[in-house]
mmCIF file of C-alpha atoms in Angstrom:
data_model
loop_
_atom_site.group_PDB
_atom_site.id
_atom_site.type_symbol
_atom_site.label_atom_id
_atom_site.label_comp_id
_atom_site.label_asym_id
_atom_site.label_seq_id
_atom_site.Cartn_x
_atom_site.Cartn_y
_atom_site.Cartn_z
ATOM 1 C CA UNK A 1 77.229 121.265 51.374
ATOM 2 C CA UNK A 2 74.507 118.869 51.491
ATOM 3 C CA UNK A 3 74.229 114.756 51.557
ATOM 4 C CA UNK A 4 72.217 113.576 48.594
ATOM 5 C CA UNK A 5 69.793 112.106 51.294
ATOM 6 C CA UNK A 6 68.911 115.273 52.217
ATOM 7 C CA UNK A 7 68.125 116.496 48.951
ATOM 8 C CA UNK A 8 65.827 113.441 48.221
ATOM 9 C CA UNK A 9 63.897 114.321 51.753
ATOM 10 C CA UNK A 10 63.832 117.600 51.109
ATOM 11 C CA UNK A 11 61.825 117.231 47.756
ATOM 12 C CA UNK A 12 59.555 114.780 49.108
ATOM 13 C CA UNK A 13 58.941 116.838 51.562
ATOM 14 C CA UNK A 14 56.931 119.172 49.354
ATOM 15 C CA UNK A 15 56.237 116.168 46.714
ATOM 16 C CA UNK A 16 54.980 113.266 48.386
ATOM 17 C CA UNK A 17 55.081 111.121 45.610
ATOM 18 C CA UNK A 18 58.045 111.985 43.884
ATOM 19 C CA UNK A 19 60.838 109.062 42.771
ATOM 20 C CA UNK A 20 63.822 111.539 43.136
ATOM 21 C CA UNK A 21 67.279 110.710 41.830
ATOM 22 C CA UNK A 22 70.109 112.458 43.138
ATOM 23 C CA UNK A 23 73.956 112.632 41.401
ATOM 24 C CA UNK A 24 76.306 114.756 43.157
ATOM 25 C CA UNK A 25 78.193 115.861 40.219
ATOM 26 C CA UNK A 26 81.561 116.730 42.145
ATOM 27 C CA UNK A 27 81.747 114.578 45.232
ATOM 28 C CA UNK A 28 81.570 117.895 46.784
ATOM 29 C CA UNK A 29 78.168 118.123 48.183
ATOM 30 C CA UNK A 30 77.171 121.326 46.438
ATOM 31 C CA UNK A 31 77.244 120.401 42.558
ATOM 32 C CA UNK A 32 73.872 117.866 41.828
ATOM 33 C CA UNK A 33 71.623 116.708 39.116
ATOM 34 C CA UNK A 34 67.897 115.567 40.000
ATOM 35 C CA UNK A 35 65.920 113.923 38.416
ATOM 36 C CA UNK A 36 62.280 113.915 39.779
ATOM 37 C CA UNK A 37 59.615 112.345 38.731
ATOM 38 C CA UNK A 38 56.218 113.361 40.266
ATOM 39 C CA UNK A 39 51.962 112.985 39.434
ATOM 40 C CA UNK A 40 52.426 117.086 40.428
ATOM 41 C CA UNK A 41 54.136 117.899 37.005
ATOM 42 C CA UNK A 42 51.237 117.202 35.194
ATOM 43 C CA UNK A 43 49.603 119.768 33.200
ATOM 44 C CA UNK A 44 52.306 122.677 34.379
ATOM 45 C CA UNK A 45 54.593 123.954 31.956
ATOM 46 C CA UNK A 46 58.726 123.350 32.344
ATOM 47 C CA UNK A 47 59.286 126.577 34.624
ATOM 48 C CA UNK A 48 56.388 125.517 36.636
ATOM 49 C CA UNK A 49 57.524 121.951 37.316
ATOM 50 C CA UNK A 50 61.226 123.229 38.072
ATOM 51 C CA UNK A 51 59.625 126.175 40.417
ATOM 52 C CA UNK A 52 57.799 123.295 42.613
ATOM 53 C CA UNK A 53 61.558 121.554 43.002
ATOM 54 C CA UNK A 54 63.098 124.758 43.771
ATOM 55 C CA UNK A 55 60.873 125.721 45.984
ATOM 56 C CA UNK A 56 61.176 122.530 48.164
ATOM 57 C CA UNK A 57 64.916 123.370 48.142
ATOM 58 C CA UNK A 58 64.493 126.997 48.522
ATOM 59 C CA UNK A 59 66.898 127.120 51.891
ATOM 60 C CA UNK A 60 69.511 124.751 50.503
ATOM 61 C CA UNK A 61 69.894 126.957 47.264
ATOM 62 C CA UNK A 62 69.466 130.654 49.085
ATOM 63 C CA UNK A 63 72.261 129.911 52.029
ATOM 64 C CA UNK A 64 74.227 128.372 48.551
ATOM 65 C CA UNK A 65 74.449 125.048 50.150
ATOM 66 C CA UNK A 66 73.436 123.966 46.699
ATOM 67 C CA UNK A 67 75.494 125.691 44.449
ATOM 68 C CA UNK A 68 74.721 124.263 40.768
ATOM 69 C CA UNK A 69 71.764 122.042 39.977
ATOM 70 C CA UNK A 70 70.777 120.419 36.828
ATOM 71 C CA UNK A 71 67.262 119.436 36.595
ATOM 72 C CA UNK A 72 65.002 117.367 34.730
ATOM 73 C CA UNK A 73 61.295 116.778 35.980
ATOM 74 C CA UNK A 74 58.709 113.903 34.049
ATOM 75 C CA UNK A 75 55.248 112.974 34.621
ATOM 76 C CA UNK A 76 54.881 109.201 35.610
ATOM 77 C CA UNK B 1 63.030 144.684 46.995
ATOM 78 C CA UNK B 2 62.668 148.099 46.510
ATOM 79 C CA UNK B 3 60.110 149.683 44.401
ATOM 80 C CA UNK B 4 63.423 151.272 42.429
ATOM 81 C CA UNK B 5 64.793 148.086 41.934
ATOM 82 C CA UNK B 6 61.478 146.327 40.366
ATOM 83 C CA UNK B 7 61.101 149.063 38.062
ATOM 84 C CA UNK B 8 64.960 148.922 37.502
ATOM 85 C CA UNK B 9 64.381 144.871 36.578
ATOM 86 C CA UNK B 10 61.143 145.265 34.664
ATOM 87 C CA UNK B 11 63.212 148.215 32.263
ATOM 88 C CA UNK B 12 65.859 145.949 31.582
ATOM 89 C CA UNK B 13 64.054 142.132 30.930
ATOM 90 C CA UNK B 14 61.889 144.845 28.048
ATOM 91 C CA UNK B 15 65.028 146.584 26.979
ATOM 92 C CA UNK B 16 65.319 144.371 24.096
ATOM 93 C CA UNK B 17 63.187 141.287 22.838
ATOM 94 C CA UNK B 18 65.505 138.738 24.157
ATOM 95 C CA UNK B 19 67.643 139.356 27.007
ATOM 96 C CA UNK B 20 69.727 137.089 29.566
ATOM 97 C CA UNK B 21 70.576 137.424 32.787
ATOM 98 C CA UNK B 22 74.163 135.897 33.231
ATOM 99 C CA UNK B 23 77.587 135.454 34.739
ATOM 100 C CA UNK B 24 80.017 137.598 32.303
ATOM 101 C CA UNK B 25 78.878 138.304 28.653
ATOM 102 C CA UNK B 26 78.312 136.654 25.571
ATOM 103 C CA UNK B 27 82.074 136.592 25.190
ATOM 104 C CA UNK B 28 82.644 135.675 28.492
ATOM 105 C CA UNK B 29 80.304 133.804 29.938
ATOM 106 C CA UNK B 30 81.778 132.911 33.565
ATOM 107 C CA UNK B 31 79.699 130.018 34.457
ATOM 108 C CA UNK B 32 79.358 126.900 32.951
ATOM 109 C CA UNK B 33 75.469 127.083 32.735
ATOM 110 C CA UNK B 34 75.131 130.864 31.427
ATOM 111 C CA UNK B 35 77.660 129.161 28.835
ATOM 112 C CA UNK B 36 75.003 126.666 27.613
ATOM 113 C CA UNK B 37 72.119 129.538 27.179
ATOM 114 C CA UNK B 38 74.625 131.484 25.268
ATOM 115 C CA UNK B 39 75.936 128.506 23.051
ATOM 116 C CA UNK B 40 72.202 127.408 22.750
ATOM 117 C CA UNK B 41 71.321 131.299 21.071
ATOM 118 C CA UNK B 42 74.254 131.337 18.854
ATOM 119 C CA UNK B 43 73.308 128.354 17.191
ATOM 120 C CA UNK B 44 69.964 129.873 17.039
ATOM 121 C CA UNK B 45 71.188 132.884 15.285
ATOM 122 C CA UNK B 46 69.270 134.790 18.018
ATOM 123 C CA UNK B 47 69.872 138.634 18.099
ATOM 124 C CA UNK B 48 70.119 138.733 22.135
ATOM 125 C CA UNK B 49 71.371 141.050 24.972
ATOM 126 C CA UNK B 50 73.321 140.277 28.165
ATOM 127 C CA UNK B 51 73.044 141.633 31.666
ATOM 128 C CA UNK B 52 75.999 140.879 33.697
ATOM 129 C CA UNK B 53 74.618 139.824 37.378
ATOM 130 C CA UNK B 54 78.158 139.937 38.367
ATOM 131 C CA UNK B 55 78.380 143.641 37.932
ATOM 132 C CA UNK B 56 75.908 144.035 40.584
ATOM 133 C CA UNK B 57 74.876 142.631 43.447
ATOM 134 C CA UNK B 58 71.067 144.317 43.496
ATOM 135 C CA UNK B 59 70.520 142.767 40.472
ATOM 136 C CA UNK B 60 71.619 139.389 40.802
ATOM 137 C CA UNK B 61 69.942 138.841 43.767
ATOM 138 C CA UNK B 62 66.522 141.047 42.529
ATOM 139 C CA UNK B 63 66.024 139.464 39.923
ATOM 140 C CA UNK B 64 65.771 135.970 41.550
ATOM 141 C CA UNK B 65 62.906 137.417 43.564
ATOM 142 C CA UNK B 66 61.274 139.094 40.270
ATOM 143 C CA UNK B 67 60.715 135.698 38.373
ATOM 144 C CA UNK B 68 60.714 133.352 41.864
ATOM 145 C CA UNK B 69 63.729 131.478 39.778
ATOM 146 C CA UNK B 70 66.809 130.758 42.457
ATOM 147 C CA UNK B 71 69.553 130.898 40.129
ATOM 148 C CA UNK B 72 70.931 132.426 36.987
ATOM 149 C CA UNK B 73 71.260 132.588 33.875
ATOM 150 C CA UNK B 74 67.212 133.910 33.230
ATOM 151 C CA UNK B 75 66.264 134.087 29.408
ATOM 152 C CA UNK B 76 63.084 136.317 29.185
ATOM 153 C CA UNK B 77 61.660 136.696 25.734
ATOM 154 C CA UNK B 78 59.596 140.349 25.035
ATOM 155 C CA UNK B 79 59.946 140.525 29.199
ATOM 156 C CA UNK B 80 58.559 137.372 29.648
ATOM 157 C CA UNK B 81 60.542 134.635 32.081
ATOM 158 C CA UNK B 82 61.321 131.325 29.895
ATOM 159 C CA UNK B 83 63.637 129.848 31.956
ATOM 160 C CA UNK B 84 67.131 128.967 32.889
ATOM 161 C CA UNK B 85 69.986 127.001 31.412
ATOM 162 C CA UNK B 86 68.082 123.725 31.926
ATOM 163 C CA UNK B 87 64.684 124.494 30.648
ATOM 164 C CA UNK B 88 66.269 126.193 27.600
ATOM 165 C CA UNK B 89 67.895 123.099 26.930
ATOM 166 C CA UNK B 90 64.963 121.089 26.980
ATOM 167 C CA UNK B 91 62.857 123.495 25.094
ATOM 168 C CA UNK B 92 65.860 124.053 22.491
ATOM 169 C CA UNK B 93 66.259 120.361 22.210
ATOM 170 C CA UNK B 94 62.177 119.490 21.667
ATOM 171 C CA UNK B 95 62.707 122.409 18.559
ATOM 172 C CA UNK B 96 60.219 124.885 20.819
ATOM 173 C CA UNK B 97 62.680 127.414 21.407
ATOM 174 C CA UNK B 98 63.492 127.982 17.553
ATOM 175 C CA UNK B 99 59.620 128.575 17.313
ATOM 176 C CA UNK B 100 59.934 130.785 19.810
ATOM 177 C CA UNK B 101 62.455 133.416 18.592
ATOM 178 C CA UNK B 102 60.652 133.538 15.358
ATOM 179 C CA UNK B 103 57.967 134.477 17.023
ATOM 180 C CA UNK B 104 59.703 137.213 19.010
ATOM 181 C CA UNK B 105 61.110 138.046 15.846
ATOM 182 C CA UNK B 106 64.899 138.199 16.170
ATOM 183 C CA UNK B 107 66.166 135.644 14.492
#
């Protein structure tokens, strides 16, 4: 379980000038959607863009702390 | 991961053209987002093959490690990564993912 808070930090973290949306899908802390929006997209294809998210979140998704999470990532 | 296990992982993602890594199989997907890859390929028509992850635990963690992706389902096209349920969705929705499986040629 994680607070959306720390999801937002955590991606910012790696993407400085992200505008990060966070929906916890379930109330339960484990279930979100993000939507990210970031200057670091640009030029990378879908997979790329989604692999700079994950990787900012890499702990919360290995130790399953995030369980499911929908993504969508945009260029400004 | 083991040398046995790449090899293993790199065998199976070229076993067929299109193949997906998911919870259950195409009958019974056990995951709400391996259901969307598998709903998304029907309507495609796409000839496809399924690799349980929950059959085995090597696997479904390996293969995270193999294409740096955290989660499953993983749709590789002629051993190629694409993506998981998400990006599938987006590319199915902006019509690139029809072009796609022409191209592989199993539509």
């Amino acid at each position: 379980m994680i607070s959306p808070t720390q999801v937002k930090e955590m991606i910012q973290g790696a993407l400085p000038d992200a505008q990060v949306q966070v929906n916890d899908l379930t109330g339960g802390g484990d279930h979100y959607e993000v939507i990210v929006v970031s200057r670091e997209f640009a030029g990378k294809g879908l997979v790329q863009q989604h692999q700079l998210v994950y990787a900012a979140l890499q702990q919360a998704m290995a130790t399953e702390a995030i369980h499911a999470l929908s993504l969508k990532t945009l260029t400004p | 991961m083991t040398p046995e296990l790449q090899t293993r992982l790199e065998t199976l993602t070229q076993s067929h053209k299109i193949v997906v890594f998911m919870k259950g199989n195409k009958l019974m997907p056990q995951c709400g987002f391996s259901n969307n890859v598998v709903q998304i390929l029907n309507s495609l028509g796409a000839n496809y093959e399924t690799v349980d992850v929950l059959e085995d635990w090597d696997i479904r963690q390996g293969i995270k490690e193999y294409s740096n992706w955290p989660t499953i389902p993983q749709v590789y096209i002629n051993g190629q990564f694409v993506g998981g349920s998400d990006v599938l969705i987006q590319l199915y929705q902006e019509g690139q993912l029809a072009e796609m499986i022409q191209a592989a040629g199993v539509s």
